[in-house]
XYZ file of N, CA and C in Angstrom:
459
model
N 0.845 -1.167 0.000
C 0.000 0.000 0.000
C 0.892 1.232 0.000
N 0.582 2.191 -0.839
C 1.398 3.405 -0.918
C 1.168 4.257 0.321
N 2.107 5.160 0.566
C 1.986 5.995 1.763
C 0.781 6.925 1.665
N 0.428 7.386 0.462
C -0.743 8.251 0.344
C -2.026 7.482 0.613
N -2.082 6.219 0.196
C -3.261 5.394 0.491
C -3.361 5.149 1.986
N -2.241 4.897 2.641
C -2.241 4.675 4.093
C -2.668 5.942 4.827
N -2.261 7.099 4.310
C -2.641 8.358 4.949
C -4.137 8.607 4.857
N -4.778 8.087 3.800
C -6.207 8.297 3.610
C -7.045 7.376 4.495
N -6.459 6.305 5.013
C -7.207 5.407 5.882
C -7.581 6.121 7.174
N -8.799 5.917 7.602
C -9.240 6.527 8.847
C -8.661 5.758 10.026
N -8.374 6.454 11.063
C -7.940 5.850 12.314
C -9.171 5.384 13.081
N -8.960 4.488 14.019
C -10.058 3.964 14.830
C -10.051 4.661 16.185
N -11.185 5.269 16.519
C -11.354 5.917 17.823
C -12.193 4.980 18.676
N -11.675 4.634 19.861
C -12.337 3.689 20.752
C -13.060 4.442 21.874
N -14.348 4.141 22.009
C -15.200 4.857 22.949
C -15.859 3.862 23.892
N -15.783 4.157 25.192
C -16.429 3.322 26.213
C -17.619 4.077 26.784
N -18.786 3.465 26.700
C -20.004 4.018 27.293
C -20.238 3.286 28.613
N -20.301 4.042 29.709
C -20.390 3.436 31.038
C -21.687 3.870 31.726
N -22.580 2.895 31.958
C -23.817 3.164 32.687
C -24.815 4.029 31.939
N -24.672 4.141 30.645
C -25.561 4.984 29.844
C -26.809 4.188 29.463
N -27.985 4.788 29.634
C -29.244 4.127 29.266
C -29.239 3.795 27.778
N -29.865 2.676 27.387
C -29.878 2.281 25.972
C -30.374 3.382 25.019
N -31.434 4.086 25.385
C -31.949 5.147 24.511
C -30.918 6.264 24.353
N -30.207 6.575 25.431
C -29.176 7.616 25.361
C -27.958 7.127 24.597
N -27.668 5.818 24.663
C -26.571 5.265 23.862
C -26.840 5.485 22.379
N -28.066 5.234 21.962
C -28.429 5.434 20.556
C -28.219 6.891 20.166
N -28.640 7.801 21.016
C -28.501 9.228 20.754
C -27.027 9.631 20.676
N -26.229 9.205 21.651
C -24.804 9.554 21.672
C -24.058 8.974 20.470
N -24.331 7.725 20.148
C -23.681 7.104 18.996
C -24.048 7.846 17.716
N -25.282 8.279 17.638
C -25.710 9.060 16.472
C -24.976 10.384 16.374
N -24.873 11.101 17.496
C -24.124 12.362 17.501
C -22.697 12.136 17.015
N -22.034 11.133 17.597
C -20.627 10.891 17.262
C -20.442 10.441 15.814
N -21.354 9.618 15.320
C -21.254 9.183 13.920
C -21.391 10.371 12.974
N -22.283 11.279 13.294
C -22.474 12.465 12.459
C -21.243 13.365 12.521
N -20.748 13.626 13.719
C -19.646 14.566 13.898
C -18.305 14.044 13.396
N -18.066 12.734 13.544
C -16.741 12.194 13.251
C -16.712 11.278 12.033
N -17.749 11.298 11.228
C -17.843 10.363 10.098
C -16.678 10.475 9.124
N -16.099 11.644 8.983
C -14.979 11.818 8.057
C -13.625 11.661 8.736
N -13.587 11.799 10.046
C -12.321 11.807 10.762
C -11.880 10.451 11.291
N -12.831 9.609 11.691
C -12.433 8.368 12.362
C -13.508 7.302 12.222
N -13.060 6.055 12.253
C -13.987 4.939 12.410
C -14.178 4.781 13.910
N -15.408 4.565 14.335
C -15.709 4.470 15.755
C -15.842 3.016 16.164
N -15.235 2.702 17.300
C -15.334 1.355 17.858
C -15.798 1.493 19.299
N -16.846 0.748 19.643
C -17.412 0.792 20.983
C -16.760 -0.314 21.796
N -16.089 0.053 22.875
C -15.320 -0.907 23.658
C -15.775 -0.900 25.112
N -15.360 -1.920 25.833
C -15.622 -2.019 27.258
C -14.756 -0.995 28.003
N -15.231 -0.562 29.145
C -14.455 0.379 29.959
C -13.144 -0.236 30.419
N -13.074 -1.559 30.469
C -11.849 -2.241 30.893
C -10.886 -2.491 29.749
N -11.238 -2.070 28.570
C -10.367 -2.248 27.411
C -9.035 -1.538 27.665
N -7.928 -2.138 27.206
C -6.629 -1.504 27.450
C -6.430 -0.202 26.666
N -7.216 -0.002 25.624
C -7.079 1.233 24.853
C -8.446 1.873 24.667
N -8.639 3.012 25.318
C -9.870 3.794 25.214
C -9.456 5.221 24.913
N -10.154 5.852 23.958
C -9.859 7.240 23.606
C -10.823 8.221 24.253
N -12.016 7.741 24.593
C -13.026 8.601 25.203
C -13.943 7.759 26.081
N -14.156 8.227 27.307
C -15.145 7.630 28.197
C -16.366 8.537 28.200
N -17.541 7.945 28.053
C -18.798 8.664 28.224
C -19.515 7.933 29.352
N -19.643 8.610 30.505
C -20.064 7.972 31.749
C -21.335 8.624 32.269
N -22.290 7.800 32.691
C -23.497 8.312 33.332
C -23.056 9.120 34.551
N -23.514 10.360 34.639
C -23.068 11.249 35.712
C -23.396 10.703 37.107
N -24.426 9.864 37.204
C -24.774 9.271 38.494
C -23.653 8.385 39.031
N -22.797 7.866 38.141
C -21.706 6.985 38.544
C -20.363 7.695 38.611
N -20.371 8.997 38.506
C -19.143 9.795 38.458
C -18.184 9.482 39.609
N -18.719 9.313 40.795
C -17.870 9.099 41.970
C -17.817 7.640 42.420
N -18.382 6.744 41.624
C -18.356 5.324 41.980
C -16.919 4.818 41.987
N -16.615 3.978 42.945
C -15.254 3.464 43.093
C -14.793 2.740 41.826
N -15.670 1.950 41.216
C -15.283 1.207 40.008
C -14.954 2.151 38.850
N -15.701 3.231 38.733
C -15.434 4.213 37.671
C -14.119 4.927 37.950
N -13.917 5.339 39.174
C -12.679 6.031 39.529
C -11.457 5.134 39.302
N -11.605 3.839 39.594
C -10.504 2.886 39.394
C -10.150 2.770 37.910
N -11.173 2.658 37.061
C -10.935 2.560 35.615
C -10.280 3.836 35.094
N -10.774 4.982 35.513
C -10.207 6.252 35.046
C -8.761 6.429 35.512
N -8.444 5.924 36.695
C -7.087 6.047 37.220
C -6.087 5.239 36.392
N -6.554 4.160 35.768
C -5.646 3.330 34.971
C -5.477 3.862 33.548
N -6.339 4.754 33.124
C -6.288 5.304 31.765
C -5.887 6.773 31.843
N -4.606 7.027 31.790
C -4.108 8.404 31.889
C -4.352 9.149 30.584
N -4.633 10.421 30.680
C -4.821 11.301 29.524
C -5.977 10.887 28.621
N -6.984 10.228 29.171
C -8.158 9.870 28.387
C -9.300 10.790 28.823
N -9.936 11.428 27.848
C -11.028 12.351 28.139
C -12.233 11.591 28.673
N -12.925 12.218 29.612
C -14.158 11.641 30.158
C -15.243 12.706 30.100
N -16.390 12.303 29.602
C -17.540 13.183 29.512
C -18.653 12.536 30.333
N -19.217 13.288 31.264
C -20.261 12.771 32.147
C -21.625 13.161 31.583
N -22.472 12.163 31.399
C -23.733 12.345 30.689
C -24.908 12.290 31.654
N -25.809 13.248 31.490
C -27.058 13.260 32.247
C -28.185 13.640 31.296
N -29.404 13.507 31.762
C -30.563 13.819 30.917
C -31.416 14.870 31.611
N -31.911 15.808 30.800
C -32.816 16.839 31.286
C -34.181 16.572 30.674
N -35.154 16.288 31.503
C -36.489 15.956 31.002
C -37.183 17.146 30.355
N -36.637 18.352 30.541
C -37.224 19.547 29.929
C -36.599 19.850 28.569
N -35.801 18.898 28.050
C -35.136 19.068 26.748
C -34.244 20.307 26.704
N -33.553 20.573 27.791
C -32.640 21.708 27.859
C -31.199 21.224 27.765
N -30.877 20.495 26.705
C -29.549 19.939 26.547
C -28.477 21.014 26.465
N -27.292 20.676 27.024
C -26.173 21.622 27.007
C -24.893 20.861 27.305
N -23.799 21.539 27.133
C -22.489 20.979 27.457
C -21.723 22.027 28.238
N -21.450 21.715 29.510
C -20.733 22.641 30.385
C -19.603 21.877 31.043
N -18.374 22.301 30.771
C -17.210 21.609 31.321
C -17.154 20.190 30.800
N -17.240 19.225 31.708
C -17.223 17.821 31.303
C -18.596 17.164 31.484
N -19.635 17.977 31.610
C -20.990 17.452 31.769
C -21.815 17.730 30.519
N -22.291 16.653 29.918
C -23.136 16.723 28.731
C -24.562 16.393 29.156
N -25.467 17.344 28.958
C -26.869 17.137 29.294
C -27.634 16.885 28.009
N -28.306 15.743 27.967
C -29.073 15.353 26.781
C -30.516 15.783 26.922
N -31.213 15.995 25.812
C -30.728 15.941 24.432
C -30.133 17.282 24.014
N -29.084 17.225 23.235
C -28.443 18.446 22.747
C -29.274 19.088 21.652
N -29.335 20.397 21.679
C -29.970 21.144 20.595
C -28.912 21.595 19.594
N -27.678 21.795 20.080
C -26.575 22.250 19.227
C -25.424 21.253 19.339
N -25.291 20.361 18.363
C -24.224 19.364 18.457
C -22.856 19.965 18.176
N -22.822 21.210 17.679
C -21.541 21.889 17.473
C -20.781 22.016 18.790
N -21.506 22.152 19.894
C -20.863 22.234 21.205
C -20.083 20.954 21.490
N -20.685 19.811 21.203
C -20.016 18.530 21.406
C -18.830 18.398 20.459
N -18.997 18.835 19.232
C -17.925 18.777 18.242
C -16.679 19.507 18.743
N -16.857 20.713 19.226
C -15.714 21.488 19.705
C -15.113 20.903 20.974
N -15.949 20.373 21.852
C -15.428 19.727 23.056
C -14.557 18.539 22.668
N -15.027 17.724 21.728
C -14.263 16.552 21.293
C -12.900 16.945 20.753
N -12.849 17.926 19.865
C -11.575 18.328 19.259
C -10.657 19.020 20.254
N -11.220 19.629 21.288
C -10.389 20.292 22.297
C -9.901 19.332 23.377
N -10.628 18.226 23.620
C -10.322 17.388 24.774
C -9.908 15.955 24.488
N -10.234 15.432 23.328
C -9.907 14.044 23.033
C -8.550 13.989 22.346
N -7.584 13.438 23.043
C -6.206 13.395 22.562
C -6.104 12.700 21.203
N -6.889 11.663 20.985
C -6.897 10.935 19.717
C -7.095 11.884 18.534
N -8.022 12.813 18.669
C -8.335 13.726 17.571
C -7.221 14.735 17.332
N -6.424 15.020 18.357
C -5.309 15.973 18.209
C -4.052 15.301 17.684
N -3.733 14.098 18.159
C -2.440 13.493 17.802
C -2.463 12.713 16.503
N -3.641 12.397 15.980
C -3.712 11.629 14.748
C -3.873 12.500 13.512
N -3.547 13.759 13.649
C -3.578 14.638 12.489
C -4.971 14.931 11.987
N -5.951 14.738 12.841
C -7.323 15.020 12.442
C -7.517 16.513 12.509
N -8.140 17.037 11.490
C -8.315 18.490 11.413
C -9.276 18.970 12.489
N -9.021 20.142 12.989
C -9.919 20.755 13.940
C -10.951 21.554 13.156
N -12.215 21.448 13.508
C -13.232 22.154 12.733
C -13.162 23.653 12.976
N -13.545 24.459 11.974
C -13.619 25.892 12.209
C -14.728 26.174 13.209
N -14.657 27.287 13.886
C -15.684 27.610 14.866
C -16.971 27.946 14.116
N -18.004 27.140 14.292
C -19.235 27.331 13.526
C -20.180 28.335 14.168
N -21.155 28.744 13.398
C -22.266 29.493 13.945
C -23.144 28.469 14.663
N -23.715 28.806 15.802
C -24.543 27.831 16.510
C -25.683 27.326 15.635
N -25.908 26.040 15.721
C -26.997 25.413 14.980
C -28.089 25.087 15.971
N -29.234 25.697 15.799
C -30.317 25.457 16.747
C -31.404 24.579 16.159
N -31.283 24.242 14.887
C -32.288 23.363 14.280
C -32.224 21.999 14.944
N -33.375 21.435 15.318
C -33.344 20.113 15.943
C -32.840 19.065 14.961
N -32.142 18.096 15.483
C -31.595 17.025 14.661
C -32.456 15.797 14.880
N -33.053 15.311 13.828
C -33.858 14.104 13.934
C -32.975 12.935 13.546
N -32.365 12.294 14.547
C -31.441 11.208 14.283
C -32.140 9.993 13.693
N -33.433 9.855 13.959
C -34.135 8.705 13.418
C -34.299 8.802 11.910
N -34.200 10.012 11.371
C -34.324 10.181 9.925
C -32.990 10.481 9.264
N -31.946 10.614 10.046
C -30.633 10.904 9.488
C -30.129 9.666 8.749
N -29.542 9.822 7.537
C -29.119 8.664 6.750
C -28.091 7.772 7.443
N -27.289 8.310 8.340
C -26.322 7.471 9.039
C -26.985 6.629 10.125
N -28.136 7.059 10.589
C -28.826 6.334 11.644
C -29.882 5.381 11.089
N -30.376 5.671 9.923
C -31.466 4.884 9.373
C -31.162 4.544 7.921
N -30.389 3.496 7.678
C -30.072 3.135 6.285
C -31.323 2.706 5.556
N -31.317 2.828 4.232
C -32.513 2.441 3.470
C -32.816 0.960 3.662
N -34.096 0.658 3.659
C -34.525 -0.726 3.792
C -34.234 -1.473 2.482
N -33.902 -2.752 2.578
C -33.651 -3.499 1.339
C -34.938 -3.631 0.533
N -34.789 -3.603 -0.758
C -35.936 -3.732 -1.637
C -36.365 -5.202 -1.688
N -37.584 -5.458 -1.350
C -38.090 -6.828 -1.321
C -39.050 -7.013 -2.480
N -38.821 -8.044 -3.272
C -39.720 -8.342 -4.386
C -40.903 -9.140 -3.858
N -42.121 -8.846 -4.359
C -43.308 -9.577 -3.889
C -43.317 -11.023 -4.371
């Protein structure tokens, strides 16, 4: 394989979801697939995996001994604590992500500023965008809902 072909291959970013509700996992995976589709292939791994690039942890478990132990063994790995707001007032403040997000650009910038994988693998940093307030319907997004196979009668 030529060096230019190797350079075009996407790197694999490994993400551990810890204690996240299944519905929120779908939402988070959708956000990340949309934001990083050109930069990296995403692999969902166990929190005990020897190589993790990003932890996304239910905020209720933030101080749990098992979570603290895992984080202590993974130096320089970004952790984002996830919670849900039933009033749909999603936001990202510091390391706390409140779902559902109205502006995924906030998550995009947090990822590029905090996830070492995105900085050291030569992945481009996005320009600072204008806030996007249009709701994102992940259920209709082509990356979340591939076309159904055509079935002949």
